[in-house]
Coordinates of C-alpha atoms in Angstrom, one line a residue:
F1 CA -51.2 -110.4 -27.4
I2 CA -50.7 -112.8 -24.5
G3 CA -54.1 -113.9 -23.3
R4 CA -55.8 -112.3 -26.3
E5 CA -54.6 -114.5 -29.1
P6 CA -56.9 -115.0 -32.1
R7 CA -58.4 -118.5 -32.3
R8 CA -59.8 -120.7 -35.0
A9 CA -62.6 -123.2 -34.6
L10 CA -62.2 -125.6 -31.7
G11 CA -59.9 -123.1 -30.0
F12 CA -56.8 -123.6 -32.0
L13 CA -54.3 -120.7 -32.3
D14 CA -54.7 -118.7 -35.5
E15 CA -50.9 -118.0 -35.9
R16 CA -51.2 -116.3 -39.3
K17 CA -53.7 -113.8 -38.0
L18 CA -51.7 -113.3 -34.8
N19 CA -48.6 -112.5 -36.8
D20 CA -50.6 -110.2 -39.2
N21 CA -52.0 -108.3 -36.3
A22 CA -48.6 -107.9 -34.7
R23 CA -47.1 -106.8 -38.0
R24 CA -49.7 -104.1 -38.5
L25 CA -49.2 -102.8 -34.9
L26 CA -45.4 -102.7 -35.3
E27 CA -45.8 -100.8 -38.6
T28 CA -47.8 -98.1 -36.8
L29 CA -44.7 -97.4 -34.7
R30 CA -42.5 -97.7 -37.8
L31 CA -40.7 -100.6 -36.2
D32 CA -39.0 -102.9 -38.7
L33 CA -39.3 -106.1 -36.8
A34 CA -40.4 -109.7 -37.6
P35 CA -43.3 -110.7 -35.3
R36 CA -41.7 -114.0 -34.5
T37 CA -38.4 -112.4 -33.2
R38 CA -37.7 -113.4 -29.6
V39 CA -38.0 -110.4 -27.3
S40 CA -35.0 -111.6 -25.3
K41 CA -32.8 -111.1 -28.4
L42 CA -33.8 -107.4 -28.8
T43 CA -32.0 -104.3 -27.5
V44 CA -33.4 -102.5 -24.5
A45 CA -34.7 -99.7 -26.8
T46 CA -36.5 -102.2 -29.1
Q47 CA -38.0 -104.0 -26.1
Q48 CA -39.4 -100.7 -25.0
M49 CA -41.0 -100.1 -28.3
V50 CA -42.6 -103.6 -28.3
E51 CA -44.0 -102.9 -24.8
I52 CA -45.5 -99.7 -26.1
A53 CA -47.0 -101.6 -29.1
K54 CA -48.6 -104.0 -26.6
A55 CA -50.1 -101.1 -24.7
L56 CA -51.5 -99.7 -27.9
S57 CA -53.1 -103.0 -28.8
F58 CA -55.7 -102.7 -26.0
N59 CA -57.5 -99.7 -27.7
S60 CA -58.1 -98.3 -24.3
E61 CA -59.8 -95.0 -23.4
V62 CA -57.0 -94.1 -21.0
L63 CA -53.4 -95.1 -21.6
I64 CA -50.7 -94.7 -18.8
M65 CA -47.1 -94.6 -20.1
D66 CA -44.4 -94.8 -17.4
E67 CA -41.1 -93.6 -18.8
P68 CA -41.9 -94.8 -22.3
T69 CA -38.9 -93.0 -23.9
A70 CA -36.2 -94.0 -21.4
A71 CA -34.3 -96.2 -23.9
L72 CA -35.5 -94.8 -27.2
T73 CA -33.6 -92.9 -30.0
E74 CA -34.7 -89.5 -31.1
T75 CA -36.4 -91.0 -34.2
E76 CA -38.3 -93.6 -32.1
I77 CA -39.4 -90.8 -29.7
D78 CA -40.7 -88.8 -32.6
D79 CA -42.7 -91.8 -33.8
L80 CA -44.1 -92.4 -30.3
F81 CA -45.1 -88.8 -30.0
R82 CA -46.9 -89.0 -33.4
I83 CA -48.9 -92.0 -32.1
I84 CA -49.7 -90.1 -28.8
R85 CA -51.0 -87.2 -30.8
Q86 CA -53.2 -89.5 -32.9
L87 CA -54.6 -91.1 -29.8
R88 CA -55.3 -87.7 -28.3
D89 CA -57.1 -86.6 -31.4
R90 CA -59.3 -89.8 -31.2
G91 CA -60.3 -88.9 -27.6
V92 CA -57.9 -91.2 -25.8
G93 CA -56.6 -89.8 -22.5
V94 CA -52.8 -90.3 -22.1
V95 CA -50.9 -90.1 -18.8
H96 CA -47.3 -89.7 -19.7
I97 CA -44.9 -90.2 -16.7
S98 CA -41.5 -88.9 -17.4
H99 CA -38.4 -87.2 -15.9
R100 CA -37.5 -85.7 -19.3
L101 CA -39.0 -82.3 -18.9
E102 CA -38.3 -81.2 -22.5
E103 CA -40.5 -84.1 -23.7
L104 CA -43.3 -83.1 -21.3
K105 CA -43.2 -79.6 -22.6
Q106 CA -43.4 -80.9 -26.1
I107 CA -46.2 -83.5 -25.8
S108 CA -48.4 -82.6 -22.8
D109 CA -51.3 -80.1 -22.2
R110 CA -50.9 -80.1 -18.4
I111 CA -48.1 -81.2 -16.0
T112 CA -48.7 -82.6 -12.5
V113 CA -45.7 -82.7 -10.1
M114 CA -45.4 -85.2 -7.3
R115 CA -42.6 -85.3 -4.7
D116 CA -42.0 -88.0 -2.0
G117 CA -45.3 -89.7 -2.8
K118 CA -47.3 -86.5 -2.4
Y119 CA -49.1 -84.2 -4.9
V120 CA -47.4 -80.9 -5.3
D121 CA -49.2 -79.0 -8.1
T122 CA -50.7 -79.1 -11.6
V123 CA -49.7 -76.4 -14.1
A124 CA -50.6 -75.6 -17.7
T125 CA -47.6 -76.7 -19.8
R126 CA -47.4 -73.6 -21.9
E127 CA -47.4 -71.4 -18.8
A128 CA -44.6 -73.2 -16.8
S129 CA -40.9 -73.0 -17.4
I130 CA -38.6 -76.0 -17.0
D131 CA -36.9 -74.2 -14.1
Q132 CA -40.2 -73.8 -12.3
I133 CA -41.1 -77.5 -12.8
I134 CA -37.7 -78.7 -11.5
G135 CA -38.1 -76.4 -8.5
M136 CA -41.4 -78.1 -7.7
M137 CA -39.9 -81.5 -8.2
V138 CA -36.9 -81.1 -5.8
G139 CA -38.5 -78.6 -3.4
R140 CA -35.8 -76.0 -4.1
T141 CA -34.5 -73.9 -7.0
I142 CA -33.1 -75.6 -10.1
Y143 CA -30.0 -77.7 -9.3
E144 CA -26.9 -77.1 -11.2
T145 CA -24.6 -79.8 -9.9
A146 CA -21.3 -79.4 -11.7
R147 CA -18.0 -81.2 -11.7
E148 CA -16.3 -80.2 -8.5
V149 CA -13.0 -82.0 -9.0
P150 CA -10.0 -80.0 -10.3
D151 CA -9.8 -79.1 -14.0
N152 CA -6.5 -80.9 -14.2
P153 CA -6.7 -84.4 -12.7
S154 CA -3.6 -86.4 -11.9
T155 CA -1.2 -87.1 -14.8
E156 CA -1.1 -90.7 -13.7
I157 CA -2.7 -93.0 -16.3
A158 CA -5.1 -95.4 -14.6
L159 CA -6.4 -97.1 -17.8
E160 CA -5.2 -97.1 -21.4
A161 CA -6.7 -98.8 -24.4
R162 CA -4.7 -99.2 -27.6
G163 CA -6.1 -100.2 -31.0
L164 CA -9.3 -102.0 -29.8
R165 CA -11.1 -103.8 -32.6
R166 CA -14.3 -105.9 -32.7
G167 CA -16.1 -106.6 -35.9
R168 CA -17.9 -103.5 -37.2
T169 CA -18.7 -102.2 -33.8
I170 CA -15.2 -101.2 -32.5
K171 CA -12.7 -99.9 -35.1
D172 CA -9.3 -99.1 -33.8
V173 CA -10.3 -97.3 -30.6
S174 CA -7.6 -95.9 -28.4
F175 CA -7.9 -93.6 -25.3
Q176 CA -6.4 -92.9 -21.9
L177 CA -8.1 -92.4 -18.6
R178 CA -6.3 -90.5 -15.8
R179 CA -6.5 -91.1 -12.1
G180 CA -9.3 -88.9 -10.6
E181 CA -10.7 -88.1 -14.0
I182 CA -14.3 -88.2 -15.3
L183 CA -14.1 -89.1 -19.0
G184 CA -17.3 -88.7 -20.9
F185 CA -18.3 -90.8 -23.9
A186 CA -20.8 -89.3 -26.3
G187 CA -22.4 -90.5 -29.6
L188 CA -25.6 -91.5 -31.2
V189 CA -27.3 -94.8 -30.5
G190 CA -25.2 -97.6 -32.2
A191 CA -22.0 -95.5 -32.2
G192 CA -20.1 -98.1 -30.3
R193 CA -19.9 -96.6 -26.8
T194 CA -21.4 -99.5 -24.9
E195 CA -19.5 -102.0 -27.1
V196 CA -16.2 -100.4 -26.0
A197 CA -17.2 -100.5 -22.4
R198 CA -18.2 -104.1 -22.5
A199 CA -15.0 -105.1 -24.4
V200 CA -12.8 -103.3 -21.8
F201 CA -14.7 -105.2 -19.1
G202 CA -14.3 -108.5 -20.8
A203 CA -18.0 -109.1 -21.4
D204 CA -17.4 -109.2 -25.2
P205 CA -14.2 -110.6 -26.7
L206 CA -11.8 -108.3 -28.6
E207 CA -10.3 -109.3 -32.0
A208 CA -7.3 -107.0 -31.4
G209 CA -6.0 -104.4 -29.1
E210 CA -4.2 -103.9 -25.8
I211 CA -5.4 -102.7 -22.4
F212 CA -3.1 -101.3 -19.7
V213 CA -4.0 -100.7 -16.0
Q214 CA -1.6 -98.4 -14.2
G215 CA 1.0 -98.9 -16.9
K216 CA 0.8 -102.7 -16.8
R217 CA -0.5 -104.6 -19.8
I218 CA -3.3 -107.1 -18.8
Q219 CA -5.2 -109.8 -20.5
I220 CA -9.0 -109.4 -20.1
R221 CA -10.7 -112.5 -21.4
A222 CA -13.7 -112.4 -19.0
P223 CA -15.3 -110.0 -16.5
S224 CA -13.5 -111.8 -13.7
D225 CA -10.2 -110.7 -15.2
A226 CA -11.4 -107.1 -15.3
V227 CA -12.6 -107.2 -11.7
R228 CA -9.2 -108.6 -10.5
A229 CA -7.6 -105.7 -12.4
G230 CA -9.8 -103.2 -10.5
I231 CA -12.3 -102.4 -13.4
A232 CA -16.0 -102.2 -12.8
Y233 CA -18.8 -101.9 -15.3
L234 CA -22.2 -100.5 -14.3
S235 CA -24.6 -101.5 -17.2
E236 CA -27.3 -99.3 -18.6
D237 CA -29.7 -102.1 -17.7
R238 CA -28.9 -102.3 -14.0
K239 CA -31.9 -104.4 -13.2
R240 CA -30.9 -107.2 -15.6
Y241 CA -27.1 -107.1 -15.3
G242 CA -26.2 -105.1 -12.1
L243 CA -28.5 -106.4 -9.4
A244 CA -30.0 -109.5 -7.9
L245 CA -33.5 -108.0 -7.5
G246 CA -34.8 -110.8 -5.3
M247 CA -32.0 -110.4 -2.8
D248 CA -31.6 -107.8 -0.1
V249 CA -29.4 -104.7 0.0
E250 CA -26.9 -106.3 2.3
T251 CA -26.3 -109.3 0.0
N252 CA -26.2 -107.2 -3.2
L253 CA -23.4 -105.0 -1.7
V254 CA -21.1 -108.0 -1.3
L255 CA -21.8 -110.0 -4.4
T256 CA -18.6 -109.0 -6.2
A257 CA -16.4 -109.7 -3.2
M258 CA -18.1 -112.5 -1.4
K259 CA -14.8 -114.4 -0.8
R260 CA -13.7 -111.6 1.6
F261 CA -16.6 -112.3 3.8
V262 CA -16.3 -116.1 4.1
G263 CA -14.7 -117.5 7.3
L264 CA -12.2 -120.3 7.7
L265 CA -15.0 -122.9 7.9
G266 CA -16.7 -121.7 4.7
W267 CA -19.5 -119.8 6.4
V268 CA -20.4 -116.2 5.4
Q269 CA -19.6 -113.9 8.3
T270 CA -22.9 -112.0 8.5
S271 CA -21.6 -109.6 11.1
R272 CA -19.0 -108.4 8.5
T273 CA -21.5 -108.2 5.6
R274 CA -23.9 -106.2 7.9
E275 CA -21.0 -103.8 8.8
N276 CA -20.2 -103.4 5.2
G277 CA -23.8 -102.8 4.3
E278 CA -24.2 -100.1 7.1
R279 CA -21.0 -98.4 5.9
F280 CA -22.1 -98.0 2.3
V281 CA -25.8 -97.3 3.0
S282 CA -24.5 -94.3 5.1
A283 CA -21.7 -93.3 2.7
L284 CA -23.8 -93.4 -0.4
R285 CA -27.0 -92.2 1.3
I286 CA -29.0 -95.2 0.1
R287 CA -32.6 -94.7 1.2
T288 CA -33.8 -98.0 2.4
P289 CA -36.0 -99.1 5.4
G290 CA -33.1 -101.5 6.3
L291 CA -30.4 -103.8 5.0
Q292 CA -32.9 -106.6 4.6
Q293 CA -35.0 -104.7 2.1
R294 CA -35.2 -106.4 -1.3
V295 CA -33.5 -104.3 -4.0
R296 CA -36.5 -104.6 -6.4
N297 CA -38.4 -102.4 -3.9
L298 CA -36.0 -99.5 -4.0
S299 CA -36.2 -96.5 -6.3
G300 CA -34.1 -96.3 -9.5
G301 CA -31.7 -93.9 -7.9
N302 CA -31.1 -96.0 -4.8
Q303 CA -30.8 -99.1 -7.0
Q304 CA -28.0 -97.4 -8.9
K305 CA -26.3 -96.5 -5.6
V306 CA -26.4 -100.2 -4.5
V307 CA -24.7 -101.1 -7.8
V308 CA -22.0 -98.5 -7.0
G309 CA -21.6 -99.8 -3.5
K310 CA -21.2 -103.4 -4.8
W311 CA -18.2 -102.3 -6.9
L312 CA -16.7 -100.2 -4.2
T313 CA -16.9 -103.2 -1.9
A314 CA -14.7 -105.0 -4.4
D315 CA -12.2 -102.1 -4.2
T316 CA -12.3 -101.3 -7.9
K317 CA -10.3 -98.3 -9.1
V318 CA -11.9 -97.7 -12.6
L319 CA -15.6 -97.5 -12.8
I320 CA -17.4 -97.5 -16.2
F321 CA -20.9 -95.9 -15.8
D322 CA -23.2 -96.7 -18.8
E323 CA -26.2 -94.3 -18.7
P324 CA -25.9 -93.8 -14.9
T325 CA -29.0 -91.6 -14.6
R326 CA -31.4 -93.4 -17.0
G327 CA -34.8 -93.8 -15.5
I328 CA -34.2 -91.8 -12.3
D329 CA -35.8 -88.5 -11.2
V330 CA -34.2 -85.1 -11.1
G331 CA -33.5 -85.1 -7.4
A332 CA -31.8 -88.6 -7.6
K333 CA -29.8 -87.4 -10.6
S334 CA -28.2 -84.6 -8.5
E335 CA -27.3 -87.2 -5.9
I336 CA -25.7 -89.4 -8.6
Y337 CA -23.7 -86.4 -9.8
R338 CA -22.6 -85.7 -6.2
L339 CA -21.5 -89.4 -5.9
L340 CA -19.5 -89.2 -9.1
N341 CA -17.8 -86.0 -7.9
D342 CA -17.0 -87.7 -4.6
L343 CA -15.5 -90.8 -6.3
A344 CA -13.3 -88.7 -8.6
R345 CA -12.1 -86.6 -5.6
Q346 CA -11.1 -89.9 -3.9
G347 CA -8.9 -90.8 -6.9
K348 CA -11.3 -93.2 -8.6
S349 CA -11.2 -93.0 -12.4
I350 CA -14.6 -92.8 -14.1
I351 CA -15.8 -93.4 -17.7
M352 CA -19.3 -91.9 -18.1
I353 CA -21.4 -93.0 -21.1
S354 CA -24.5 -90.8 -21.5
S355 CA -27.0 -89.8 -24.1
E356 CA -27.8 -86.6 -22.2
L357 CA -25.4 -84.0 -23.6
P358 CA -25.9 -81.4 -20.8
E359 CA -25.0 -84.2 -18.3
L360 CA -21.7 -85.0 -20.1
L361 CA -20.8 -81.3 -20.4
R362 CA -21.6 -80.6 -16.8
M363 CA -19.6 -83.5 -15.3
S364 CA -16.7 -84.5 -17.6
H365 CA -13.1 -83.3 -17.7
R366 CA -12.9 -84.5 -21.3
I367 CA -15.5 -85.9 -23.7
L368 CA -14.7 -88.5 -26.4
I369 CA -17.2 -88.6 -29.3
M370 CA -17.8 -91.8 -31.2
C371 CA -19.4 -92.5 -34.6
E372 CA -19.7 -95.8 -36.3
G373 CA -17.3 -97.6 -34.0
R374 CA -14.6 -94.9 -34.1
I375 CA -13.6 -92.0 -31.9
T376 CA -14.1 -88.9 -34.1
G377 CA -13.2 -86.2 -31.7
E378 CA -12.2 -85.1 -28.2
L379 CA -13.6 -82.0 -26.4
R380 CA -12.5 -80.3 -23.2
S381 CA -14.9 -79.0 -20.6
G382 CA -16.7 -75.9 -21.8
A383 CA -17.6 -77.3 -25.2
S384 CA -21.1 -77.0 -26.7
Q385 CA -23.7 -79.5 -27.6
E386 CA -23.4 -78.4 -31.2
E387 CA -19.7 -79.4 -31.2
I388 CA -20.5 -82.8 -29.8
M389 CA -23.2 -83.4 -32.4
R390 CA -20.9 -82.4 -35.2
Y391 CA -18.4 -85.1 -34.3
A392 CA -21.2 -87.6 -33.5
T393 CA -22.5 -87.4 -37.0
Q394 CA -19.0 -87.3 -38.7
R395 CA -19.6 -90.4 -40.8
R396 CA -17.0 -89.8 -43.4
D397 CA -13.3 -89.7 -42.9
V398 CA -13.7 -90.6 -39.2
I399 CA -10.5 -90.1 -37.3
H400 CA -8.7 -92.3 -34.9
A401 CA -8.4 -90.5 -31.5
G402 CA -5.0 -91.9 -30.8
A403 CA -3.5 -90.3 -33.9
T404 CA -5.1 -87.2 -35.3
A405 CA -8.5 -86.8 -33.6
P406 CA -9.3 -83.1 -33.2
V407 CA -9.0 -81.8 -29.7
V408 CA -11.1 -78.7 -29.0

């Protein structure tokens, strides 16, 4: 309600009415949240729901929603769609911008496709298939980028975690990651996937457990320790944790390895940073007008490539991708998949955390499934979404992967 706060006589803020109005609005979204909670303390998903609640508070005749479900759970998405249908029944026009085509098929009456800033076509939702829509989006037939690296990566263990523990979020987690392998992590929201990644990277302290890199036990007390050991973490919230949005592409690409570009007198050698920038812009196919372009002005897919380039500049060997394709379009997704394939082929070891099961099944050599802080199963390539969901909801008698977790 910023700028629209209820006022008492003499212009004083009516805080009670403000909180009551906020509480009623949050209840319409079935969001159990105290109105006075600081937004900075909320998860990305809950922040998204608060933003949606703010949009609903305007009682507008036309409501434009840009990727409103990007960070929401299935339950939250159902609640949002219930609200959208109520608005439609009241005569409100809703523009729902999304790359999740299944959602568009579920909620929309018509679908308009744009590509490279140009209008392509508008089709009736019930008459168009998802394959047809994707074809219009990418200008070619539906992409089926699959994992291109061999089914049996190197037997060399690049990273091993043993008995990781942290409160109620990580409970005796053990796993191995091989050189050149793409290891998927699946699970419902809150299962502990991101928590494991952050702990391995040193962003959150562990209460117990051991981490080995190329067979050598290392102590990771902070992200700087992980970077020195060759481990990179690409957060699901890349704009907040992965990029300096106000800086240009060239600078972002050297942020994790700036010492390498400083001369004897302490000055940054701009010729070398420029050379590094040109190399990665070309290698990663980053679409930018130039190296001096501010990162905030790039598309989501190109921002993600800049984050990857930043860690490759630091010569990391293990890359942890947390929701690598969140908020980017179908064409950019296929480029991210190609990039993951290229990295694995070069011998990089990749952990891929994703809520999109087809993505995990398409790209991973193996998939570890988590539930309530534990690994409950391990699946090979060729598994089904149903098998993943069975282990992801296995709340009783959860199994420790290092001991007797089922391998299918």
